[in-house]
Amino acid sequence: MTVEQFFEHLLKELESHPELKGYYRFLNDPKTYEFRKAYYVQRLQYIADQMKNVNGPVWDIGCGYGTTALFLVLNGYKVHGSTLEYYFNEIPKRLEYWSKIGDISGFTFDYENLYDSTPPANHYAAVIVQDTLHHTEPIDQALKIIKGTLMAGGKVIAVEENGNNWIQSFKLYLQRGNKRIINYTDERLGKTILLGNENIRCYKEWKRLFELEGFTMPAESIHYVRLYPPFMFKGPSNQVVEKEQSIWKSNSFLRERFFFGLDFIAIKP
């Protein structure tokens, strides 16, 4: 199933699933539809592209509502998702919908904190962390766990926000100041856990952290997403996206300071 085909099925699901509709916001305002779709589709396509040479089970850490995991299992992968908070309760309802689209038997999921999990050693061919790393603390321990569960040559596929983005950094500072790590009490787990408070980082910092744990960081995997505001997306987004992609590859200042999304991979030797 292509990303575009999956997206069309997702839109139909949102029409009858209010919780998801409010979360993804594709259908909330026609004026921002192309803007939001372009961001979502590019990020999912990045994951799909990085998965092409993956042969083995996948761990989706912080899988949320399980959307990316569902896309992958519909394409033949076996995916285990870990999630917390309110996301967990909505997944069974989603399975009813997607089971009518295709075989989703390869998707399993648990309500679990990464630091309490006991993943099998050297087991996963890929670990996906989508909008997850900036919530994960302490980060060094998380990367140790991830490395331990990856098979040799396995990869981390990271989809993140760009911590160098001036606009997003200023917005987050107004929201939380410099309080980047907080304590969060999870009622279902019955314990208090550390949580990154939108603790976004730039690629240089992610590279430093991953390399400290022995990962290699292929430069050719770096990908930036979203420069232009919603009003630039007046029609189909293809031409706008092509222009954005050209800009980040040629203009380091705009790439580092104004692109919103950052994608990269890290490989266990």
PDB file of C-alpha atoms in Angstrom:
ATOM      1  CA  MET A   1       0.000   0.000   0.000  1.00  0.00           C
ATOM      2  CA  THR A   2       1.414   3.361  -0.984  1.00  0.00           C
ATOM      3  CA  VAL A   3       1.516   6.345   1.348  1.00  0.00           C
ATOM      4  CA  GLU A   4      -1.126   8.132  -0.736  1.00  0.00           C
ATOM      5  CA  GLN A   5      -3.468   5.127  -0.643  1.00  0.00           C
ATOM      6  CA  PHE A   6      -3.011   4.818   3.106  1.00  0.00           C
ATOM      7  CA  PHE A   7      -3.710   8.515   3.573  1.00  0.00           C
ATOM      8  CA  GLU A   8      -7.001   8.247   1.695  1.00  0.00           C
ATOM      9  CA  HIS A   9      -8.116   5.395   3.963  1.00  0.00           C
ATOM     10  CA  LEU A  10      -7.026   7.424   6.989  1.00  0.00           C
ATOM     11  CA  LEU A  11      -9.190  10.371   5.926  1.00  0.00           C
ATOM     12  CA  LYS A  12     -12.233   8.092   5.707  1.00  0.00           C
ATOM     13  CA  GLU A  13     -11.480   6.739   9.173  1.00  0.00           C
ATOM     14  CA  LEU A  14     -11.257  10.234  10.636  1.00  0.00           C
ATOM     15  CA  GLU A  15     -14.779  11.034   9.495  1.00  0.00           C
ATOM     16  CA  SER A  16     -16.186   8.506  11.980  1.00  0.00           C
ATOM     17  CA  HIS A  17     -13.561   8.717  14.726  1.00  0.00           C
ATOM     18  CA  PRO A  18     -13.807  12.092  16.542  1.00  0.00           C
ATOM     19  CA  GLU A  19     -10.776  11.515  18.779  1.00  0.00           C
ATOM     20  CA  LEU A  20      -8.526  10.957  15.814  1.00  0.00           C
ATOM     21  CA  LYS A  21     -10.113  13.776  13.822  1.00  0.00           C
ATOM     22  CA  GLY A  22      -9.204  16.239  16.552  1.00  0.00           C
ATOM     23  CA  TYR A  23      -5.678  14.876  16.793  1.00  0.00           C
ATOM     24  CA  TYR A  24      -4.742  14.853  13.120  1.00  0.00           C
ATOM     25  CA  ARG A  25      -6.760  17.966  12.157  1.00  0.00           C
ATOM     26  CA  PHE A  26      -6.748  17.252   8.421  1.00  0.00           C
ATOM     27  CA  LEU A  27     -10.505  17.797   8.210  1.00  0.00           C
ATOM     28  CA  ASN A  28     -10.771  20.735  10.607  1.00  0.00           C
ATOM     29  CA  ASP A  29     -10.011  23.569   8.206  1.00  0.00           C
ATOM     30  CA  PRO A  30      -9.910  23.345   4.390  1.00  0.00           C
ATOM     31  CA  LYS A  31      -7.428  26.241   4.320  1.00  0.00           C
ATOM     32  CA  THR A  32      -4.758  24.171   6.095  1.00  0.00           C
ATOM     33  CA  TYR A  33      -5.536  20.789   4.528  1.00  0.00           C
ATOM     34  CA  GLU A  34      -2.731  20.754   1.942  1.00  0.00           C
ATOM     35  CA  PHE A  35      -0.279  22.167   4.472  1.00  0.00           C
ATOM     36  CA  ARG A  36      -0.992  19.430   7.015  1.00  0.00           C
ATOM     37  CA  LYS A  37      -1.210  16.666   4.433  1.00  0.00           C
ATOM     38  CA  ALA A  38       2.159  17.612   2.918  1.00  0.00           C
ATOM     39  CA  TYR A  39       3.872  17.396   6.298  1.00  0.00           C
ATOM     40  CA  TYR A  40       2.290  14.088   7.223  1.00  0.00           C
ATOM     41  CA  VAL A  41       2.802  12.406   3.855  1.00  0.00           C
ATOM     42  CA  GLN A  42       6.459  13.452   3.600  1.00  0.00           C
ATOM     43  CA  ARG A  43       7.265  12.069   7.022  1.00  0.00           C
ATOM     44  CA  LEU A  44       5.495   8.773   6.415  1.00  0.00           C
ATOM     45  CA  GLN A  45       7.160   8.469   3.018  1.00  0.00           C
ATOM     46  CA  TYR A  46      10.529   8.981   4.692  1.00  0.00           C
ATOM     47  CA  ILE A  47       9.804   6.034   6.996  1.00  0.00           C
ATOM     48  CA  ALA A  48       8.591   3.931   4.078  1.00  0.00           C
ATOM     49  CA  ASP A  49      11.760   4.697   2.114  1.00  0.00           C
ATOM     50  CA  GLN A  50      14.020   3.812   5.034  1.00  0.00           C
ATOM     51  CA  MET A  51      12.153   0.532   5.562  1.00  0.00           C
ATOM     52  CA  LYS A  52      12.778  -0.788   2.040  1.00  0.00           C
ATOM     53  CA  ASN A  53      15.875  -2.743   3.045  1.00  0.00           C
ATOM     54  CA  VAL A  54      14.621  -3.825   6.478  1.00  0.00           C
ATOM     55  CA  ASN A  55      14.143  -7.566   6.867  1.00  0.00           C
ATOM     56  CA  GLY A  56      12.905  -8.413  10.326  1.00  0.00           C
ATOM     57  CA  PRO A  57      10.597  -7.308  13.129  1.00  0.00           C
ATOM     58  CA  VAL A  58      10.102  -3.645  14.002  1.00  0.00           C
ATOM     59  CA  TRP A  59       9.593  -1.877  17.331  1.00  0.00           C
ATOM     60  CA  ASP A  60       7.587   1.359  17.152  1.00  0.00           C
ATOM     61  CA  ILE A  61       8.418   3.149  20.407  1.00  0.00           C
ATOM     62  CA  GLY A  62       5.823   5.766  21.261  1.00  0.00           C
ATOM     63  CA  CYS A  63       3.508   4.476  18.556  1.00  0.00           C
ATOM     64  CA  GLY A  64       0.653   6.707  19.738  1.00  0.00           C
ATOM     65  CA  TYR A  65      -2.557   5.601  18.046  1.00  0.00           C
ATOM     66  CA  GLY A  66      -0.609   3.051  15.997  1.00  0.00           C
ATOM     67  CA  THR A  67      -0.953   4.823  12.655  1.00  0.00           C
ATOM     68  CA  THR A  68       2.560   4.258  11.346  1.00  0.00           C
ATOM     69  CA  ALA A  69       2.541   0.687  12.643  1.00  0.00           C
ATOM     70  CA  LEU A  70      -0.695   0.007  10.759  1.00  0.00           C
ATOM     71  CA  PHE A  71       0.809   1.371   7.565  1.00  0.00           C
ATOM     72  CA  LEU A  72       3.819  -0.903   7.948  1.00  0.00           C
ATOM     73  CA  VAL A  73       1.904  -4.091   8.753  1.00  0.00           C
ATOM     74  CA  LEU A  74      -0.315  -3.478   5.727  1.00  0.00           C
ATOM     75  CA  ASN A  75       2.928  -3.576   3.774  1.00  0.00           C
ATOM     76  CA  GLY A  76       3.979  -6.909   5.228  1.00  0.00           C
ATOM     77  CA  TYR A  77       6.088  -5.938   8.245  1.00  0.00           C
ATOM     78  CA  LYS A  78       5.646  -7.268  11.780  1.00  0.00           C
ATOM     79  CA  VAL A  79       5.485  -4.354  14.211  1.00  0.00           C
ATOM     80  CA  HIS A  80       5.241  -4.152  17.977  1.00  0.00           C
ATOM     81  CA  GLY A  81       4.062  -0.785  19.286  1.00  0.00           C
ATOM     82  CA  SER A  82       4.608   0.724  22.724  1.00  0.00           C
ATOM     83  CA  THR A  83       2.382   3.553  23.810  1.00  0.00           C
ATOM     84  CA  LEU A  84       1.221   5.522  26.857  1.00  0.00           C
ATOM     85  CA  GLU A  85      -1.533   7.927  27.893  1.00  0.00           C
ATOM     86  CA  TYR A  86      -4.871   8.273  26.106  1.00  0.00           C
ATOM     87  CA  TYR A  87      -3.707   6.766  22.819  1.00  0.00           C
ATOM     88  CA  PHE A  88      -3.985   3.203  24.072  1.00  0.00           C
ATOM     89  CA  ASN A  89      -7.771   3.173  24.501  1.00  0.00           C
ATOM     90  CA  GLU A  90      -8.414   4.117  20.876  1.00  0.00           C
ATOM     91  CA  ILE A  91      -6.331   1.393  19.236  1.00  0.00           C
ATOM     92  CA  PRO A  92      -8.896  -1.468  19.443  1.00  0.00           C
ATOM     93  CA  LYS A  93     -11.461   0.676  17.621  1.00  0.00           C
ATOM     94  CA  ARG A  94      -8.888   1.384  14.944  1.00  0.00           C
ATOM     95  CA  LEU A  95      -8.217  -2.309  14.444  1.00  0.00           C
ATOM     96  CA  GLU A  96     -11.873  -2.842  13.550  1.00  0.00           C
ATOM     97  CA  TYR A  97     -11.576  -0.329  10.731  1.00  0.00           C
ATOM     98  CA  TRP A  98      -8.195  -1.334   9.338  1.00  0.00           C
ATOM     99  CA  SER A  99      -8.867  -5.071   9.479  1.00  0.00           C
ATOM    100  CA  LYS A 100     -11.403  -4.439   6.701  1.00  0.00           C
ATOM    101  CA  ILE A 101      -8.689  -2.793   4.593  1.00  0.00           C
ATOM    102  CA  GLY A 102      -6.064  -5.516   4.818  1.00  0.00           C
ATOM    103  CA  ASP A 103      -4.183  -7.999   6.997  1.00  0.00           C
ATOM    104  CA  ILE A 104      -3.102  -6.292  10.221  1.00  0.00           C
ATOM    105  CA  SER A 105      -2.307  -9.440  12.176  1.00  0.00           C
ATOM    106  CA  GLY A 106       1.352  -8.393  12.246  1.00  0.00           C
ATOM    107  CA  PHE A 107       0.595  -5.536  14.663  1.00  0.00           C
ATOM    108  CA  THR A 108       0.903  -6.083  18.417  1.00  0.00           C
ATOM    109  CA  PHE A 109       0.921  -3.355  21.042  1.00  0.00           C
ATOM    110  CA  ASP A 110       1.372  -2.770  24.764  1.00  0.00           C
ATOM    111  CA  TYR A 111       0.868  -0.006  27.261  1.00  0.00           C
ATOM    112  CA  GLU A 112       4.387   0.320  28.582  1.00  0.00           C
ATOM    113  CA  ASN A 113       7.110   2.710  29.618  1.00  0.00           C
ATOM    114  CA  LEU A 114      10.306   2.210  27.625  1.00  0.00           C
ATOM    115  CA  TYR A 115      12.404   2.006  30.791  1.00  0.00           C
ATOM    116  CA  ASP A 116      10.229  -0.750  32.261  1.00  0.00           C
ATOM    117  CA  SER A 117      10.155  -2.822  29.083  1.00  0.00           C
ATOM    118  CA  THR A 118      12.232  -5.971  28.587  1.00  0.00           C
ATOM    119  CA  PRO A 119      12.763  -6.144  24.831  1.00  0.00           C
ATOM    120  CA  PRO A 120      14.601  -9.198  23.507  1.00  0.00           C
ATOM    121  CA  ALA A 121      18.285  -8.665  22.795  1.00  0.00           C
ATOM    122  CA  ASN A 122      19.487  -8.315  19.203  1.00  0.00           C
ATOM    123  CA  HIS A 123      15.942  -8.904  17.960  1.00  0.00           C
ATOM    124  CA  TYR A 124      14.601  -5.932  15.980  1.00  0.00           C
ATOM    125  CA  ALA A 125      15.734  -4.984  12.501  1.00  0.00           C
ATOM    126  CA  ALA A 126      14.451  -1.440  12.971  1.00  0.00           C
ATOM    127  CA  VAL A 127      13.231   0.801  15.768  1.00  0.00           C
ATOM    128  CA  ILE A 128      10.934   3.701  14.884  1.00  0.00           C
ATOM    129  CA  VAL A 129      10.809   6.771  17.111  1.00  0.00           C
ATOM    130  CA  GLN A 130       8.342   9.216  15.594  1.00  0.00           C
ATOM    131  CA  ASP A 131       7.788  12.370  17.667  1.00  0.00           C
ATOM    132  CA  THR A 132       9.093  10.292  20.565  1.00  0.00           C
ATOM    133  CA  LEU A 133      12.759  11.039  21.238  1.00  0.00           C
ATOM    134  CA  HIS A 134      12.030  14.545  22.529  1.00  0.00           C
ATOM    135  CA  HIS A 135       9.781  12.972  25.190  1.00  0.00           C
ATOM    136  CA  THR A 136      12.284  10.284  26.199  1.00  0.00           C
ATOM    137  CA  GLU A 137      14.385  10.857  29.315  1.00  0.00           C
ATOM    138  CA  PRO A 138      16.980  10.032  30.409  1.00  0.00           C
ATOM    139  CA  ILE A 139      17.988   9.869  26.774  1.00  0.00           C
ATOM    140  CA  ASP A 140      21.268   8.020  27.257  1.00  0.00           C
ATOM    141  CA  GLN A 141      19.478   5.118  28.942  1.00  0.00           C
ATOM    142  CA  ALA A 142      16.876   5.050  26.170  1.00  0.00           C
ATOM    143  CA  LEU A 143      19.550   4.791  23.488  1.00  0.00           C
ATOM    144  CA  LYS A 144      21.241   1.956  25.402  1.00  0.00           C
ATOM    145  CA  ILE A 145      17.949   0.026  25.494  1.00  0.00           C
ATOM    146  CA  ILE A 146      17.344   0.643  21.808  1.00  0.00           C
ATOM    147  CA  LYS A 147      20.855  -0.410  20.856  1.00  0.00           C
ATOM    148  CA  GLY A 148      20.563  -3.581  22.915  1.00  0.00           C
ATOM    149  CA  THR A 149      17.362  -4.693  21.221  1.00  0.00           C
ATOM    150  CA  LEU A 150      18.567  -3.987  17.672  1.00  0.00           C
ATOM    151  CA  MET A 151      20.216  -6.738  15.678  1.00  0.00           C
ATOM    152  CA  ALA A 152      23.634  -5.992  14.182  1.00  0.00           C
ATOM    153  CA  GLY A 153      23.176  -3.556  11.329  1.00  0.00           C
ATOM    154  CA  GLY A 154      19.722  -2.607  12.586  1.00  0.00           C
ATOM    155  CA  LYS A 155      18.582   0.983  12.293  1.00  0.00           C
ATOM    156  CA  VAL A 156      16.782   3.633  14.282  1.00  0.00           C
ATOM    157  CA  ILE A 157      14.403   5.662  12.119  1.00  0.00           C
ATOM    158  CA  ALA A 158      13.852   9.005  13.825  1.00  0.00           C
ATOM    159  CA  VAL A 159      11.194  11.531  12.846  1.00  0.00           C
ATOM    160  CA  GLU A 160      11.592  14.649  14.954  1.00  0.00           C
ATOM    161  CA  GLU A 161      11.232  18.404  15.224  1.00  0.00           C
ATOM    162  CA  ASN A 162      14.231  20.557  14.387  1.00  0.00           C
ATOM    163  CA  GLY A 163      15.617  21.944  17.635  1.00  0.00           C
ATOM    164  CA  ASN A 164      17.436  24.715  15.756  1.00  0.00           C
ATOM    165  CA  ASN A 165      14.194  26.156  14.393  1.00  0.00           C
ATOM    166  CA  TRP A 166      13.968  29.667  15.811  1.00  0.00           C
ATOM    167  CA  ILE A 167      10.183  29.946  15.629  1.00  0.00           C
ATOM    168  CA  GLN A 168       9.399  26.603  17.281  1.00  0.00           C
ATOM    169  CA  SER A 169      12.111  27.064  19.903  1.00  0.00           C
ATOM    170  CA  PHE A 170      10.726  30.476  20.874  1.00  0.00           C
ATOM    171  CA  LYS A 171       7.173  29.108  20.977  1.00  0.00           C
ATOM    172  CA  LEU A 172       8.230  26.248  23.259  1.00  0.00           C
ATOM    173  CA  TYR A 173      10.208  28.595  25.490  1.00  0.00           C
ATOM    174  CA  LEU A 174       7.065  30.672  26.042  1.00  0.00           C
ATOM    175  CA  GLN A 175       5.189  27.480  26.951  1.00  0.00           C
ATOM    176  CA  ARG A 176       7.670  25.771  29.275  1.00  0.00           C
ATOM    177  CA  GLY A 177      10.649  28.072  29.749  1.00  0.00           C
ATOM    178  CA  ASN A 178      13.828  26.069  30.232  1.00  0.00           C
ATOM    179  CA  LYS A 179      12.004  23.259  32.048  1.00  0.00           C
ATOM    180  CA  ARG A 180      12.852  20.628  29.456  1.00  0.00           C
ATOM    181  CA  ILE A 181      12.403  17.570  31.695  1.00  0.00           C
ATOM    182  CA  ILE A 182       9.440  17.048  34.019  1.00  0.00           C
ATOM    183  CA  ASN A 183       7.928  14.375  36.250  1.00  0.00           C
ATOM    184  CA  TYR A 184       4.746  12.817  34.927  1.00  0.00           C
ATOM    185  CA  THR A 185       2.434  10.593  36.972  1.00  0.00           C
ATOM    186  CA  ASP A 186       0.919   7.815  34.888  1.00  0.00           C
ATOM    187  CA  GLU A 187      -2.240   6.544  36.582  1.00  0.00           C
ATOM    188  CA  ARG A 188      -2.407   3.319  34.592  1.00  0.00           C
ATOM    189  CA  LEU A 189       1.193   2.429  35.444  1.00  0.00           C
ATOM    190  CA  GLY A 190       0.769   3.723  38.990  1.00  0.00           C
ATOM    191  CA  LYS A 191       4.107   5.502  38.997  1.00  0.00           C
ATOM    192  CA  THR A 192       5.842   8.760  38.257  1.00  0.00           C
ATOM    193  CA  ILE A 193       8.168   8.806  35.260  1.00  0.00           C
ATOM    194  CA  LEU A 194      10.530  11.315  33.712  1.00  0.00           C
ATOM    195  CA  LEU A 195       9.258  12.952  30.555  1.00  0.00           C
ATOM    196  CA  GLY A 196      10.966  15.188  28.052  1.00  0.00           C
ATOM    197  CA  ASN A 197       8.905  18.376  27.990  1.00  0.00           C
ATOM    198  CA  GLU A 198       9.026  18.928  24.221  1.00  0.00           C
ATOM    199  CA  ASN A 199      12.794  18.641  24.617  1.00  0.00           C
ATOM    200  CA  ILE A 200      13.604  19.047  20.929  1.00  0.00           C
ATOM    201  CA  ARG A 201      17.202  18.979  19.696  1.00  0.00           C
ATOM    202  CA  CYS A 202      19.069  19.827  16.518  1.00  0.00           C
ATOM    203  CA  TYR A 203      20.682  17.189  14.328  1.00  0.00           C
ATOM    204  CA  LYS A 204      24.183  18.003  15.604  1.00  0.00           C
ATOM    205  CA  GLU A 205      23.087  17.226  19.162  1.00  0.00           C
ATOM    206  CA  TRP A 206      21.276  14.028  18.155  1.00  0.00           C
ATOM    207  CA  LYS A 207      24.380  12.933  16.284  1.00  0.00           C
ATOM    208  CA  ARG A 208      26.520  13.501  19.370  1.00  0.00           C
ATOM    209  CA  LEU A 209      24.152  11.517  21.607  1.00  0.00           C
ATOM    210  CA  PHE A 210      23.794   8.574  19.234  1.00  0.00           C
ATOM    211  CA  GLU A 211      27.510   8.384  18.515  1.00  0.00           C
ATOM    212  CA  LEU A 212      28.272   8.328  22.240  1.00  0.00           C
ATOM    213  CA  GLU A 213      26.287   5.070  22.353  1.00  0.00           C
ATOM    214  CA  GLY A 214      28.189   3.620  19.397  1.00  0.00           C
ATOM    215  CA  PHE A 215      25.720   4.280  16.572  1.00  0.00           C
ATOM    216  CA  THR A 216      26.818   5.452  13.137  1.00  0.00           C
ATOM    217  CA  MET A 217      24.954   8.351  11.540  1.00  0.00           C
ATOM    218  CA  PRO A 218      24.863   8.283   7.726  1.00  0.00           C
ATOM    219  CA  ALA A 219      24.715  11.863   6.486  1.00  0.00           C
ATOM    220  CA  GLU A 220      22.789  10.874   3.362  1.00  0.00           C
ATOM    221  CA  SER A 221      19.785   9.923   5.494  1.00  0.00           C
ATOM    222  CA  ILE A 222      19.164  13.452   6.825  1.00  0.00           C
ATOM    223  CA  HIS A 223      15.886  14.976   5.683  1.00  0.00           C
ATOM    224  CA  TYR A 224      14.221  18.302   6.558  1.00  0.00           C
ATOM    225  CA  VAL A 225      10.517  19.061   6.178  1.00  0.00           C
ATOM    226  CA  ARG A 226       8.256  22.141   6.164  1.00  0.00           C
ATOM    227  CA  LEU A 227       9.437  25.662   5.578  1.00  0.00           C
ATOM    228  CA  TYR A 228       6.485  27.590   4.158  1.00  0.00           C
ATOM    229  CA  PRO A 229       3.397  28.618   6.193  1.00  0.00           C
ATOM    230  CA  PRO A 230      -0.134  27.340   5.408  1.00  0.00           C
ATOM    231  CA  PHE A 231      -1.109  30.225   3.113  1.00  0.00           C
ATOM    232  CA  MET A 232       1.568  29.130   0.632  1.00  0.00           C
ATOM    233  CA  PHE A 233      -0.329  25.870   0.063  1.00  0.00           C
ATOM    234  CA  LYS A 234      -3.171  27.243  -2.059  1.00  0.00           C
ATOM    235  CA  GLY A 235      -3.453  24.217  -4.341  1.00  0.00           C
ATOM    236  CA  PRO A 236      -1.918  20.763  -4.611  1.00  0.00           C
ATOM    237  CA  SER A 237       1.238  20.746  -2.541  1.00  0.00           C
ATOM    238  CA  ASN A 238       3.633  19.017  -4.951  1.00  0.00           C
ATOM    239  CA  GLN A 239       5.283  22.158  -6.317  1.00  0.00           C
ATOM    240  CA  VAL A 240       5.605  23.750  -2.872  1.00  0.00           C
ATOM    241  CA  VAL A 241       7.165  20.601  -1.440  1.00  0.00           C
ATOM    242  CA  GLU A 242       9.608  20.352  -4.340  1.00  0.00           C
ATOM    243  CA  LYS A 243      10.703  23.933  -3.742  1.00  0.00           C
ATOM    244  CA  GLU A 244      11.124  23.318   0.001  1.00  0.00           C
ATOM    245  CA  GLN A 245      13.209  20.234  -0.659  1.00  0.00           C
ATOM    246  CA  SER A 246      15.433  22.171  -3.021  1.00  0.00           C
ATOM    247  CA  ILE A 247      15.930  24.954  -0.473  1.00  0.00           C
ATOM    248  CA  TRP A 248      17.059  22.866   2.490  1.00  0.00           C
ATOM    249  CA  LYS A 249      19.642  21.098   0.375  1.00  0.00           C
ATOM    250  CA  SER A 250      21.146  24.350  -0.876  1.00  0.00           C
ATOM    251  CA  ASN A 251      20.653  26.874   1.934  1.00  0.00           C
ATOM    252  CA  SER A 252      22.099  25.860   5.314  1.00  0.00           C
ATOM    253  CA  PHE A 253      20.807  28.962   7.106  1.00  0.00           C
ATOM    254  CA  LEU A 254      17.167  28.377   6.154  1.00  0.00           C
ATOM    255  CA  ARG A 255      17.572  24.648   6.749  1.00  0.00           C
ATOM    256  CA  GLU A 256      18.829  25.019  10.293  1.00  0.00           C
ATOM    257  CA  ARG A 257      16.816  28.006  11.452  1.00  0.00           C
ATOM    258  CA  PHE A 258      13.461  27.791   9.695  1.00  0.00           C
ATOM    259  CA  PHE A 259      12.679  24.194   8.684  1.00  0.00           C
ATOM    260  CA  PHE A 260      10.352  22.607  11.203  1.00  0.00           C
ATOM    261  CA  GLY A 261      10.815  18.842  10.783  1.00  0.00           C
ATOM    262  CA  LEU A 262      13.990  16.759  10.977  1.00  0.00           C
ATOM    263  CA  ASP A 263      14.336  13.079   9.982  1.00  0.00           C
ATOM    264  CA  PHE A 264      17.421  10.882  10.254  1.00  0.00           C
ATOM    265  CA  ILE A 265      18.597   7.337  10.860  1.00  0.00           C
ATOM    266  CA  ALA A 266      21.191   5.807  13.178  1.00  0.00           C
ATOM    267  CA  ILE A 267      22.699   2.369  12.581  1.00  0.00           C
ATOM    268  CA  LYS A 268      23.957  -0.169  15.097  1.00  0.00           C
ATOM    269  CA  PRO A 269      27.285  -1.478  13.772  1.00  0.00           C
TER     270      PRO A 269
END
